[in-house]
CSV table of C-alpha atoms in Angstrom, one decimal:
chain,number,residue,atom,x,y,z
A,1,UNK,CA,101.1,104.2,84.5
A,2,UNK,CA,98.9,101.4,85.8
A,3,UNK,CA,96.6,102.2,88.6
A,4,UNK,CA,93.8,100.5,90.6
A,5,UNK,CA,91.8,103.0,92.6
A,6,UNK,CA,89.3,102.4,95.4
A,7,UNK,CA,87.9,105.1,97.6
A,8,UNK,CA,90.3,105.5,100.4
A,9,UNK,CA,87.8,107.2,102.6
A,10,UNK,CA,85.7,104.9,104.8
A,11,UNK,CA,82.1,104.4,103.7
A,12,UNK,CA,79.6,104.7,106.6
A,13,UNK,CA,76.1,103.5,106.1
A,14,UNK,CA,73.1,102.5,108.1
A,15,UNK,CA,72.1,98.9,108.7
A,16,UNK,CA,69.7,97.7,106.1
A,17,UNK,CA,70.9,100.0,103.4
A,18,UNK,CA,72.8,99.0,100.2
A,19,UNK,CA,76.5,99.6,100.3
A,20,UNK,CA,78.2,100.4,96.9
A,21,UNK,CA,81.9,100.3,96.6
A,22,UNK,CA,83.8,101.3,93.5
A,23,UNK,CA,87.0,100.0,91.8
A,24,UNK,CA,88.5,101.9,88.9
A,25,UNK,CA,91.6,100.9,86.9
A,26,UNK,CA,93.7,102.4,84.2
A,27,UNK,CA,96.1,100.8,81.7
A,28,UNK,CA,95.1,97.3,82.6
A,29,UNK,CA,93.2,94.8,80.4
A,30,UNK,CA,92.4,92.1,83.0
A,31,UNK,CA,90.8,88.8,82.1
A,32,UNK,CA,88.9,88.8,85.5
A,33,UNK,CA,88.4,90.9,88.6
A,34,UNK,CA,88.0,89.6,92.1
A,35,UNK,CA,86.6,91.1,95.3
A,36,UNK,CA,88.0,90.1,98.7
A,37,UNK,CA,87.0,91.0,102.3
A,38,UNK,CA,89.7,91.7,104.9
A,39,UNK,CA,89.1,92.0,108.6
A,40,UNK,CA,91.7,93.7,110.8
A,41,UNK,CA,94.8,91.6,111.5
A,42,UNK,CA,93.6,88.8,109.1
A,43,UNK,CA,94.3,87.8,105.5
A,44,UNK,CA,91.9,88.6,102.7
A,45,UNK,CA,89.0,86.3,102.1
A,46,UNK,CA,87.7,85.7,98.5
A,47,UNK,CA,84.1,86.8,97.8
A,48,UNK,CA,83.4,87.0,94.1
A,49,UNK,CA,85.1,86.7,90.7
A,50,UNK,CA,83.8,88.3,87.5
A,51,UNK,CA,85.2,87.7,84.0
A,52,UNK,CA,85.8,90.3,81.4
A,53,UNK,CA,82.9,88.9,79.3
A,54,UNK,CA,80.4,89.1,82.2
A,55,UNK,CA,78.5,92.1,83.1
A,56,UNK,CA,77.1,91.1,86.5
A,57,UNK,CA,77.6,88.4,89.1
A,58,UNK,CA,75.5,87.7,92.2
A,59,UNK,CA,76.0,85.7,95.4
A,60,UNK,CA,73.5,85.9,98.2
A,61,UNK,CA,73.4,89.6,99.2
A,62,UNK,CA,76.4,90.5,97.1
A,63,UNK,CA,76.4,91.8,93.5
A,64,UNK,CA,79.4,92.8,91.3
A,65,UNK,CA,79.3,94.5,88.0
A,66,UNK,CA,82.2,94.8,85.5
A,67,UNK,CA,82.4,97.4,82.8
A,68,UNK,CA,85.5,96.9,80.7
A,69,UNK,CA,84.7,100.1,78.6
A,70,UNK,CA,84.6,102.3,81.7
A,71,UNK,CA,87.3,100.2,83.4
A,72,UNK,CA,85.2,100.0,86.5
A,73,UNK,CA,83.7,97.4,88.8
A,74,UNK,CA,81.0,98.1,91.4
A,75,UNK,CA,80.5,96.0,94.4
A,76,UNK,CA,77.1,96.1,96.1
A,77,UNK,CA,76.0,94.6,99.5
A,78,UNK,CA,72.3,94.7,99.9
A,79,UNK,CA,70.5,94.7,103.3
A,80,UNK,CA,73.8,95.5,105.0
A,81,UNK,CA,74.5,94.3,108.5
A,82,UNK,CA,77.0,95.4,111.1
A,83,UNK,CA,78.8,92.1,110.5
A,84,UNK,CA,79.6,93.4,107.0
A,85,UNK,CA,81.9,96.0,108.4
A,86,UNK,CA,85.4,95.3,107.0
A,87,UNK,CA,87.8,96.4,104.3
A,88,UNK,CA,86.9,95.4,100.8
A,89,UNK,CA,89.6,94.9,98.2
A,90,UNK,CA,89.3,94.6,94.5
A,91,UNK,CA,92.0,92.7,92.5
A,92,UNK,CA,92.7,92.3,88.8
A,93,UNK,CA,94.1,89.2,87.3
A,94,UNK,CA,94.8,87.5,83.9
A,95,UNK,CA,95.3,89.4,80.7
A,96,UNK,CA,98.1,91.9,81.0
A,97,UNK,CA,97.6,91.8,84.8
A,98,UNK,CA,99.4,88.5,84.7
A,99,UNK,CA,98.9,85.3,86.8
A,100,UNK,CA,99.3,87.2,90.1
A,101,UNK,CA,96.6,89.4,91.6
A,102,UNK,CA,97.1,93.2,91.6
A,103,UNK,CA,95.1,94.8,94.4
A,104,UNK,CA,93.6,98.2,94.9
A,105,UNK,CA,94.1,99.9,98.2
A,106,UNK,CA,90.7,98.8,99.6
A,107,UNK,CA,87.7,100.6,101.0
A,108,UNK,CA,86.7,100.4,104.6
A,109,UNK,CA,83.0,99.8,105.1
A,110,UNK,CA,81.3,100.6,108.5
A,111,UNK,CA,77.7,99.5,108.9
A,112,UNK,CA,76.0,101.2,111.9
A,113,UNK,CA,73.1,99.5,113.7
B,1,UNK,CA,92.2,73.2,109.9
B,2,UNK,CA,93.3,72.8,106.3
B,3,UNK,CA,93.8,76.4,105.5
B,4,UNK,CA,97.0,78.3,104.7
B,5,UNK,CA,99.1,78.7,107.8
B,6,UNK,CA,102.0,81.1,108.4
B,7,UNK,CA,104.6,81.2,111.2
B,8,UNK,CA,105.4,83.2,113.1
B,9,UNK,CA,102.4,85.4,113.4
B,10,UNK,CA,104.4,88.2,114.8
B,11,UNK,CA,108.1,89.0,114.6
B,12,UNK,CA,110.0,91.9,116.2
B,13,UNK,CA,113.6,92.3,115.1
B,14,UNK,CA,116.4,94.8,115.2
B,15,UNK,CA,117.6,96.6,112.1
B,16,UNK,CA,120.3,94.7,110.3
B,17,UNK,CA,119.1,91.2,111.5
B,18,UNK,CA,117.9,88.5,109.1
B,19,UNK,CA,114.4,87.1,109.4
B,20,UNK,CA,112.7,84.1,107.8
B,21,UNK,CA,109.0,83.4,107.6
B,22,UNK,CA,107.3,80.1,106.8
B,23,UNK,CA,104.1,79.4,104.8
B,24,UNK,CA,102.3,76.1,104.6
B,25,UNK,CA,99.8,76.2,101.8
B,26,UNK,CA,96.6,74.2,101.4
B,27,UNK,CA,97.5,70.6,100.7
B,28,UNK,CA,97.7,69.9,97.0
B,29,UNK,CA,97.7,73.5,96.0
B,30,UNK,CA,100.4,73.9,93.3
B,31,UNK,CA,100.7,77.7,93.4
B,32,UNK,CA,102.0,79.7,96.3
B,33,UNK,CA,102.2,83.5,96.4
B,34,UNK,CA,103.9,86.0,98.7
B,35,UNK,CA,102.5,89.5,99.2
B,36,UNK,CA,103.5,92.5,101.4
B,37,UNK,CA,100.8,94.7,102.9
B,38,UNK,CA,101.4,98.0,104.7
B,39,UNK,CA,98.9,99.9,106.8
B,40,UNK,CA,96.0,101.3,104.7
B,41,UNK,CA,97.2,99.7,101.5
B,42,UNK,CA,96.2,96.6,99.5
B,43,UNK,CA,98.5,93.6,99.3
B,44,UNK,CA,101.5,94.1,97.0
B,45,UNK,CA,102.7,91.1,95.0
B,46,UNK,CA,106.2,89.9,95.7
B,47,UNK,CA,106.7,86.5,94.1
B,48,UNK,CA,105.0,83.2,93.3
B,49,UNK,CA,105.8,79.5,92.8
B,50,UNK,CA,104.3,76.8,90.6
B,51,UNK,CA,105.3,73.7,92.5
B,52,UNK,CA,108.9,74.3,93.3
B,53,UNK,CA,109.6,76.6,90.4
B,54,UNK,CA,109.7,80.3,91.2
B,55,UNK,CA,108.0,81.8,88.1
B,56,UNK,CA,108.1,85.5,89.0
B,57,UNK,CA,110.6,87.2,91.2
B,58,UNK,CA,111.1,90.5,89.6
B,59,UNK,CA,108.7,92.1,92.0
B,60,UNK,CA,110.8,91.3,95.1
B,61,UNK,CA,111.5,94.6,96.7
B,62,UNK,CA,115.3,94.3,96.7
B,63,UNK,CA,118.1,91.7,96.6
B,64,UNK,CA,117.7,91.4,100.4
B,65,UNK,CA,114.5,89.5,99.8
B,66,UNK,CA,114.5,85.9,98.7
B,67,UNK,CA,112.0,83.0,98.7
B,68,UNK,CA,112.2,79.3,98.4
B,69,UNK,CA,109.9,76.4,98.0
B,70,UNK,CA,112.3,73.5,97.9
B,71,UNK,CA,110.0,70.5,97.7
B,72,UNK,CA,106.9,72.2,96.2
B,73,UNK,CA,105.1,72.2,99.6
B,74,UNK,CA,105.9,74.8,102.2
B,75,UNK,CA,107.8,78.0,101.4
B,76,UNK,CA,110.0,80.4,103.2
B,77,UNK,CA,110.6,84.1,102.7
B,78,UNK,CA,113.8,85.6,104.0
B,79,UNK,CA,114.7,89.2,104.4
B,80,UNK,CA,118.4,89.9,105.0
B,81,UNK,CA,119.8,93.0,106.8
B,82,UNK,CA,116.3,94.2,107.7
B,83,UNK,CA,115.5,97.9,107.5
B,84,UNK,CA,112.8,99.8,109.3
B,85,UNK,CA,111.0,100.2,106.0
B,86,UNK,CA,110.5,96.4,105.9
B,87,UNK,CA,108.0,96.7,108.7
B,88,UNK,CA,104.7,95.3,107.3
B,89,UNK,CA,102.4,92.4,107.1
B,90,UNK,CA,103.7,89.6,104.9
B,91,UNK,CA,100.9,87.5,103.5
B,92,UNK,CA,101.1,84.1,101.8
B,93,UNK,CA,98.4,82.7,99.6
B,94,UNK,CA,97.9,79.4,97.7
B,95,UNK,CA,95.7,78.3,94.7
B,96,UNK,CA,95.2,75.0,92.9
B,97,UNK,CA,97.4,76.1,90.0
B,98,UNK,CA,95.2,74.8,87.2
B,99,UNK,CA,96.6,75.9,83.8
B,100,UNK,CA,94.5,78.6,82.2
B,101,UNK,CA,92.1,79.0,85.0
B,102,UNK,CA,91.3,82.2,86.8
B,103,UNK,CA,92.1,81.3,90.3
B,104,UNK,CA,90.8,82.2,93.7
B,105,UNK,CA,93.7,82.7,96.1
B,106,UNK,CA,93.4,81.5,99.7
B,107,UNK,CA,95.3,83.7,102.1
B,108,UNK,CA,97.0,82.9,105.4
B,109,UNK,CA,96.7,85.1,108.4
B,110,UNK,CA,100.0,86.8,107.7
B,111,UNK,CA,103.2,87.5,109.6
B,112,UNK,CA,103.5,91.0,111.1
B,113,UNK,CA,107.1,92.2,111.1
B,114,UNK,CA,108.3,95.1,113.1
B,115,UNK,CA,111.8,96.3,112.6
B,116,UNK,CA,113.2,98.4,115.4
């Protein structure tokens, strides 16, 4: 069966450290993968998109990697800040994932000052 | 504010009642999506429209769920004969709808439904 797995346990890190979140999937061949941030009571907000033929994408303090062999994406936030505390969602799209986005369950990140 | 808007933001209803939610997408966005999100889970896709055409509706949770986008602008999601299990956040998103493009989706704030 098709699955998208993100660590359901909250990730607690100290301010200034690098946070690394994982997204693993099975039985999908997406054309792209997206990462979204969601704050409590709000809709998700787009952060980054990476295509199947790209290994790495960066935006300011954010970095995403995409390994289609391992079927895994890693999402890094460097020099983390308390304001980065939120739930981070990965989503697959395109390919056999279709036009809609299929989301993982999200990982809650807590950055402590 | 030109983002996606949803109304109402909160809805409390009794089991068996019908509810309707509205979504106004970003102006000129051709695609509109509906998702459901329960606590601790990611958004679950329900249906989407390209302009006024509903292109995917097999993921609607039951025949009690229906959606419309009559003029290709705003959309409504209706749940008939609500059940307690329908309690969730209902999210709407829109995207430009460019053919063949991977698309960022812009989400609204959601409508939180509580069925008593």
